[in-house]
Amino acid sequence: MKRKIVADSSSNMYTLDGVDYTTAALVITTDEKEYKDDANLDVRQMVDDLRAYKGRSRTACPGVGEWIDAFGDADEVFCSTITSNLSGSYNAAMTAKEQYEEEHPGRKVFVLDSYSTGPEMKLHIAKMKELILAGLDYETICGKLKEYTKTTALQFCLENMHNLANNGRVNAAVAAITGMLGIRVIGDATGGVLNPTDKVRGEKKATACLVKNILAAGYKGSKMFIDHCFNEKAALALKEALLKEFPKADIHIEATYGLCSFYAEEGGLIIGYEIA
Ligand code: X90
């Protein structure tokens, strides 16, 4: 029996060892160019292009066909999508599931709405892998995944929210605060949307605020992914600060890929962590 994990590319992860894994690509477009969020994307180039570009830009989620292609010929598929409250990715995956299951009786697709993105999806995907490798049956895996999502959370810290505001994903007044001298907007993914909670000036205050929020949410040193958009310095500062609280904390610093780099923008941090 073939089992496969499929995520949309907002997972910031194009490959995964030890299990069959693939991504369904989101696409970023300007009036001049199209950037497909897959392993061929030069994220540095895209971010530089976008900084110089003055026109309109937007994103599109993978369509039903792309999800079905990604399922391949697997008997059981476990999907992770960006929050259904900000993207059509989840709905497309659900339609793909219906078609796939109808065309191939006996095959099953489970679609997990992350109500989040990037690094929090990485946690969900790591759990999928763990449960698959443990050899558990489909229903048990689905149940455990739904439980697991209650024990993960997200924080973001953004220096720029133009692309989020221009694409209607965040309140324009909140977005206008960024872009002012050194101001960062910090928040979480409550309700599966961007929920801004703090605005701070400078990296030191940003780090302190993130630590405060992450501890308040219940982080105790377990698994965390800090995905940054060309801001390893801030990611390291956050990791250092958290290691002072939890010397053995399991913290991984990685990069945002296409979709998350477009919306988090240069300097942005997205943090996914376990709270239990
Ligand atoms: O379908 C599409 O075109 C994709 C739209 C995605 C819109 C929002 C992406 C946000 C990515 C920003 C910081 C993390 C916030 C997480 C809130 C759930 C990154």
CSV table of C-alpha atoms and ligand atoms in Angstrom, one decimal:
chain,number,residue,atom,x,y,z
A,1,MET,CA,0.0,0.0,0.0
A,2,LYS,CA,1.3,3.4,-1.0
A,3,ARG,CA,1.0,6.4,1.4
A,4,LYS,CA,1.9,9.9,0.5
A,5,ILE,CA,2.1,13.3,2.1
A,6,VAL,CA,1.1,16.3,0.0
A,7,ALA,CA,1.3,19.9,1.1
A,8,ASP,CA,0.7,23.2,-0.7
A,9,SER,CA,4.0,25.1,-1.2
A,10,SER,CA,3.2,27.5,1.6
A,11,SER,CA,4.8,24.8,3.8
A,12,ASN,CA,8.2,26.2,2.9
A,13,MET,CA,9.3,22.6,2.3
A,14,TYR,CA,9.7,21.1,-1.2
A,15,THR,CA,11.2,17.8,-0.1
A,16,LEU,CA,11.0,15.5,2.9
A,17,ASP,CA,13.2,12.4,3.5
A,18,GLY,CA,11.9,9.0,4.6
A,19,VAL,CA,8.3,9.2,3.2
A,20,ASP,CA,6.8,9.9,-0.2
A,21,TYR,CA,6.2,13.7,-0.2
A,22,THR,CA,5.4,16.4,-2.7
A,23,THR,CA,4.0,19.9,-2.9
A,24,ALA,CA,1.3,21.5,-4.9
A,25,ALA,CA,2.6,24.9,-6.0
A,26,LEU,CA,1.1,28.3,-5.3
A,27,VAL,CA,2.0,30.9,-7.9
A,28,ILE,CA,3.0,34.5,-7.5
A,29,THR,CA,2.4,36.9,-10.4
A,30,THR,CA,3.1,40.4,-11.5
A,31,ASP,CA,2.1,42.0,-14.8
A,32,GLU,CA,5.6,41.1,-16.0
A,33,LYS,CA,6.4,37.7,-14.6
A,34,GLU,CA,5.1,34.5,-13.0
A,35,TYR,CA,6.9,32.8,-10.1
A,36,LYS,CA,5.9,29.2,-9.5
A,37,ASP,CA,6.6,28.2,-5.9
A,38,ASP,CA,8.6,25.0,-6.6
A,39,ALA,CA,12.1,23.8,-6.3
A,40,ASN,CA,13.2,25.8,-9.4
A,41,LEU,CA,12.2,29.1,-7.8
A,42,ASP,CA,15.0,31.6,-7.1
A,43,VAL,CA,13.5,33.2,-4.0
A,44,ARG,CA,16.3,35.8,-3.7
A,45,GLN,CA,15.6,36.9,-7.3
A,46,MET,CA,11.9,37.0,-6.7
A,47,VAL,CA,12.2,39.2,-3.6
A,48,ASP,CA,14.6,41.5,-5.4
A,49,ASP,CA,12.4,41.8,-8.5
A,50,LEU,CA,9.4,42.6,-6.3
A,51,ARG,CA,11.2,45.3,-4.4
A,52,ALA,CA,12.0,47.1,-7.7
A,53,TYR,CA,8.6,46.5,-9.2
A,54,LYS,CA,5.9,49.2,-8.8
A,55,GLY,CA,2.9,47.5,-10.4
A,56,ARG,CA,0.4,45.0,-9.1
A,57,SER,CA,1.1,41.5,-7.8
A,58,ARG,CA,-1.0,38.7,-6.6
A,59,THR,CA,-1.0,35.0,-5.8
A,60,ALA,CA,-3.1,32.0,-6.7
A,61,CYS,CA,-3.5,28.7,-5.0
A,62,PRO,CA,-3.0,25.3,-6.6
A,63,GLY,CA,-6.0,24.2,-8.6
A,64,VAL,CA,-7.9,20.9,-8.3
A,65,GLY,CA,-5.9,19.4,-11.2
A,66,GLU,CA,-2.6,20.2,-9.5
A,67,TRP,CA,-3.7,18.6,-6.3
A,68,ILE,CA,-4.8,15.4,-8.1
A,69,ASP,CA,-1.5,15.3,-10.0
A,70,ALA,CA,0.3,15.6,-6.7
A,71,PHE,CA,-1.6,12.7,-5.2
A,72,GLY,CA,0.0,10.5,-7.9
A,73,ASP,CA,-1.1,6.9,-7.5
A,74,ALA,CA,-1.1,6.7,-3.7
A,75,ASP,CA,-3.7,4.6,-1.9
A,76,GLU,CA,-3.7,7.0,1.1
A,77,VAL,CA,-2.9,10.6,0.9
A,78,PHE,CA,-2.4,13.0,3.9
A,79,CYS,CA,-2.6,16.7,2.8
A,80,SER,CA,-1.7,19.9,4.6
A,81,THR,CA,-3.0,23.3,3.4
A,82,ILE,CA,-2.6,26.9,4.2
A,83,THR,CA,-5.6,28.3,6.2
A,84,SER,CA,-8.9,28.1,4.4
A,85,ASN,CA,-9.7,31.5,5.8
A,86,LEU,CA,-7.1,33.2,3.6
A,87,SER,CA,-6.8,31.0,0.5
A,88,GLY,CA,-8.8,28.6,-1.8
A,89,SER,CA,-6.1,26.0,-1.4
A,90,TYR,CA,-8.1,23.9,1.1
A,91,ASN,CA,-11.3,24.0,-1.0
A,92,ALA,CA,-9.3,22.9,-4.1
A,93,ALA,CA,-7.8,20.1,-2.2
A,94,MET,CA,-11.2,18.9,-0.9
A,95,THR,CA,-12.6,18.9,-4.5
A,96,ALA,CA,-9.5,17.0,-5.6
A,97,LYS,CA,-10.1,14.5,-2.8
A,98,GLU,CA,-13.7,13.9,-3.9
A,99,GLN,CA,-12.7,13.4,-7.6
A,100,TYR,CA,-9.8,11.2,-6.7
A,101,GLU,CA,-11.7,8.9,-4.3
A,102,GLU,CA,-14.5,8.6,-6.9
A,103,GLU,CA,-12.2,7.7,-9.7
A,104,HIS,CA,-10.2,5.3,-7.6
A,105,PRO,CA,-12.5,3.3,-5.3
A,106,GLY,CA,-10.7,2.3,-2.2
A,107,ARG,CA,-8.2,5.2,-2.2
A,108,LYS,CA,-8.5,7.8,0.6
A,109,VAL,CA,-7.4,11.4,0.9
A,110,PHE,CA,-7.4,13.3,4.2
A,111,VAL,CA,-7.1,17.1,4.0
A,112,LEU,CA,-5.9,18.9,7.1
A,113,ASP,CA,-6.7,22.6,7.2
A,114,SER,CA,-3.8,24.1,9.0
A,115,TYR,CA,-5.6,27.3,9.9
A,116,SER,CA,-2.1,28.6,9.6
A,117,THR,CA,0.8,28.3,7.2
A,118,GLY,CA,4.6,27.7,6.8
A,119,PRO,CA,6.3,26.5,9.9
A,120,GLU,CA,3.1,25.4,11.7
A,121,MET,CA,2.4,23.2,8.6
A,122,LYS,CA,5.9,21.8,9.0
A,123,LEU,CA,4.9,20.6,12.4
A,124,HIS,CA,1.8,19.0,11.1
A,125,ILE,CA,3.7,17.3,8.3
A,126,ALA,CA,6.4,16.0,10.7
A,127,LYS,CA,3.5,14.5,12.7
A,128,MET,CA,2.1,12.9,9.5
A,129,LYS,CA,5.5,11.3,8.8
A,130,GLU,CA,5.8,10.1,12.4
A,131,LEU,CA,2.4,8.4,12.3
A,132,ILE,CA,2.9,6.9,8.9
A,133,LEU,CA,6.3,5.4,9.9
A,134,ALA,CA,4.6,4.1,13.1
A,135,GLY,CA,2.4,2.1,10.7
A,136,LEU,CA,-0.9,3.2,12.2
A,137,ASP,CA,-4.2,2.8,10.3
A,138,TYR,CA,-5.8,5.6,8.3
A,139,GLU,CA,-8.6,6.5,10.7
A,140,THR,CA,-6.2,6.5,13.7
A,141,ILE,CA,-3.8,8.8,11.9
A,142,CYS,CA,-6.6,11.3,10.9
A,143,GLY,CA,-7.8,11.4,14.5
A,144,LYS,CA,-4.3,11.9,15.9
A,145,LEU,CA,-3.6,14.7,13.4
A,146,LYS,CA,-6.7,16.6,14.3
A,147,GLU,CA,-5.8,16.3,18.0
A,148,TYR,CA,-2.2,17.4,17.3
A,149,THR,CA,-3.3,20.7,15.6
A,150,LYS,CA,-4.7,21.8,19.0
A,151,THR,CA,-1.1,21.7,20.4
A,152,THR,CA,0.6,23.8,17.8
A,153,ALA,CA,0.7,27.6,17.3
A,154,LEU,CA,2.1,30.4,15.1
A,155,GLN,CA,3.6,33.8,15.7
A,156,PHE,CA,4.6,36.3,13.0
A,157,CYS,CA,6.8,39.4,13.0
A,158,LEU,CA,6.6,41.5,9.9
A,159,GLU,CA,8.5,44.6,8.8
A,160,ASN,CA,6.4,45.2,5.8
A,161,MET,CA,2.8,44.3,5.0
A,162,HIS,CA,2.2,45.9,1.6
A,163,ASN,CA,1.6,42.6,-0.2
A,164,LEU,CA,-0.8,41.4,2.5
A,165,ALA,CA,-2.7,44.7,2.4
A,166,ASN,CA,-2.8,45.0,-1.4
A,167,ASN,CA,-4.2,41.5,-1.6
A,168,GLY,CA,-6.9,42.1,1.0
A,169,ARG,CA,-5.4,39.7,3.6
A,170,VAL,CA,-4.9,42.2,6.4
A,171,ASN,CA,-6.5,45.4,7.5
A,172,ALA,CA,-5.0,48.3,5.5
A,173,ALA,CA,-4.6,50.5,8.6
A,174,VAL,CA,-2.6,47.9,10.4
A,175,ALA,CA,-0.4,47.4,7.3
A,176,ALA,CA,0.3,51.1,7.1
A,177,ILE,CA,2.0,51.0,10.4
A,178,THR,CA,4.8,48.9,9.0
A,179,GLY,CA,7.2,50.6,6.7
A,180,MET,CA,7.5,53.3,9.3
A,181,LEU,CA,11.0,53.5,10.9
A,182,GLY,CA,11.9,50.2,12.4
A,183,ILE,CA,8.3,49.2,13.2
A,184,ARG,CA,7.4,45.6,13.2
A,185,VAL,CA,3.9,44.1,13.6
A,186,ILE,CA,3.7,41.0,15.7
A,187,GLY,CA,0.8,38.6,15.9
A,188,ASP,CA,-0.7,35.1,15.7
A,189,ALA,CA,-3.0,33.0,13.6
A,190,THR,CA,-6.0,33.0,15.9
A,191,GLY,CA,-9.1,32.2,13.8
A,192,GLY,CA,-6.9,31.1,10.9
A,193,VAL,CA,-6.3,34.7,9.9
A,194,LEU,CA,-3.6,37.3,10.6
A,195,ASN,CA,-4.3,38.5,14.1
A,196,PRO,CA,-2.0,41.5,14.9
A,197,THR,CA,-1.4,41.8,18.6
A,198,ASP,CA,1.6,44.1,19.1
A,199,LYS,CA,3.6,46.8,17.3
A,200,VAL,CA,7.2,47.4,18.4
A,201,ARG,CA,10.2,49.4,17.2
A,202,GLY,CA,13.5,47.6,16.6
A,203,GLU,CA,14.8,44.1,16.7
A,204,LYS,CA,15.5,43.9,20.4
A,205,LYS,CA,11.9,44.8,21.3
A,206,ALA,CA,10.6,42.5,18.7
A,207,THR,CA,12.6,39.5,20.1
A,208,ALA,CA,11.4,40.3,23.6
A,209,CYS,CA,7.8,40.6,22.5
A,210,LEU,CA,7.9,37.3,20.6
A,211,VAL,CA,9.4,35.5,23.5
A,212,LYS,CA,6.7,36.9,25.8
A,213,ASN,CA,3.9,35.8,23.5
A,214,ILE,CA,5.4,32.4,22.8
A,215,LEU,CA,5.8,31.7,26.6
A,216,ALA,CA,2.3,33.0,27.3
A,217,ALA,CA,0.9,30.6,24.6
A,218,GLY,CA,2.5,27.7,26.6
A,219,TYR,CA,5.8,26.9,24.8
A,220,LYS,CA,8.0,24.7,27.0
A,221,GLY,CA,11.0,24.0,24.8
A,222,SER,CA,9.6,21.4,22.4
A,223,LYS,CA,9.7,21.6,18.6
A,224,MET,CA,9.8,24.9,16.8
A,225,PHE,CA,10.5,26.1,13.3
A,226,ILE,CA,11.6,29.7,12.7
A,227,ASP,CA,11.1,30.4,9.0
A,228,HIS,CA,12.7,33.8,8.0
A,229,CYS,CA,12.7,35.8,4.8
A,230,PHE,CA,16.4,36.7,4.5
A,231,ASN,CA,16.6,37.6,8.2
A,232,GLU,CA,18.7,34.9,9.8
A,233,LYS,CA,20.0,37.5,12.3
A,234,ALA,CA,16.6,38.0,13.9
A,235,ALA,CA,15.9,34.3,13.8
A,236,LEU,CA,19.1,33.6,15.6
A,237,ALA,CA,18.4,36.3,18.2
A,238,LEU,CA,15.0,34.7,18.9
A,239,LYS,CA,16.5,31.3,19.1
A,240,GLU,CA,19.2,32.5,21.6
A,241,ALA,CA,16.6,34.2,23.7
A,242,LEU,CA,14.4,31.1,23.9
A,243,LEU,CA,17.5,28.9,24.7
A,244,LYS,CA,18.0,31.0,27.8
A,245,GLU,CA,14.6,29.9,28.9
A,246,PHE,CA,14.8,26.3,27.7
A,247,PRO,CA,18.5,25.3,27.2
A,248,LYS,CA,17.4,22.1,25.4
A,249,ALA,CA,14.8,23.6,23.2
A,250,ASP,CA,14.3,21.9,19.8
A,251,ILE,CA,14.5,25.0,17.5
A,252,HIS,CA,15.1,24.8,13.7
A,253,ILE,CA,15.9,27.9,11.7
A,254,GLU,CA,14.9,27.6,8.0
A,255,ALA,CA,13.9,29.9,5.1
A,256,THR,CA,10.6,31.0,3.8
A,257,TYR,CA,10.0,29.9,0.2
A,258,GLY,CA,7.9,31.6,-2.5
A,259,LEU,CA,4.5,32.1,-1.1
A,260,CYS,CA,5.5,32.9,2.4
A,261,SER,CA,8.4,35.2,1.2
A,262,PHE,CA,5.9,37.1,-0.9
A,263,TYR,CA,3.6,37.8,2.0
A,264,ALA,CA,6.0,37.9,5.0
A,265,GLU,CA,8.4,40.1,2.8
A,266,GLU,CA,12.0,40.7,3.4
A,267,GLY,CA,12.9,40.7,7.1
A,268,GLY,CA,9.8,38.8,8.1
A,269,LEU,CA,9.7,35.9,10.6
A,270,ILE,CA,7.1,33.2,10.9
A,271,ILE,CA,7.4,30.9,13.9
A,272,GLY,CA,5.5,27.6,14.3
A,273,TYR,CA,5.8,25.8,17.7
A,274,GLU,CA,4.4,23.1,19.9
A,275,ILE,CA,2.7,24.3,23.1
A,276,ALA,CA,2.4,21.0,24.8
B,1,X90,O1,-4.5,31.5,-2.3
B,1,X90,C1,-3.6,32.3,-2.3
B,1,X90,O2,-3.4,33.0,-3.2
B,1,X90,C2,-2.7,32.4,-1.0
B,1,X90,C3,-3.1,33.5,-0.1
B,1,X90,C4,-2.3,33.5,1.2
B,1,X90,C5,-2.5,34.7,2.0
B,1,X90,C6,-1.8,34.9,3.3
B,1,X90,C7,-0.5,34.3,3.5
B,1,X90,C8,0.3,34.7,4.7
B,1,X90,C9,1.7,34.2,4.8
B,1,X90,C10,2.3,35.9,6.6
B,1,X90,C11,2.6,35.7,8.1
B,1,X90,C12,1.9,34.5,8.7
B,1,X90,C13,0.5,34.7,9.0
B,1,X90,C14,-0.3,33.4,9.3
B,1,X90,C15,-1.8,33.6,9.4
B,1,X90,C16,-2.6,32.4,9.2
B,1,X90,C17,2.7,34.7,5.7
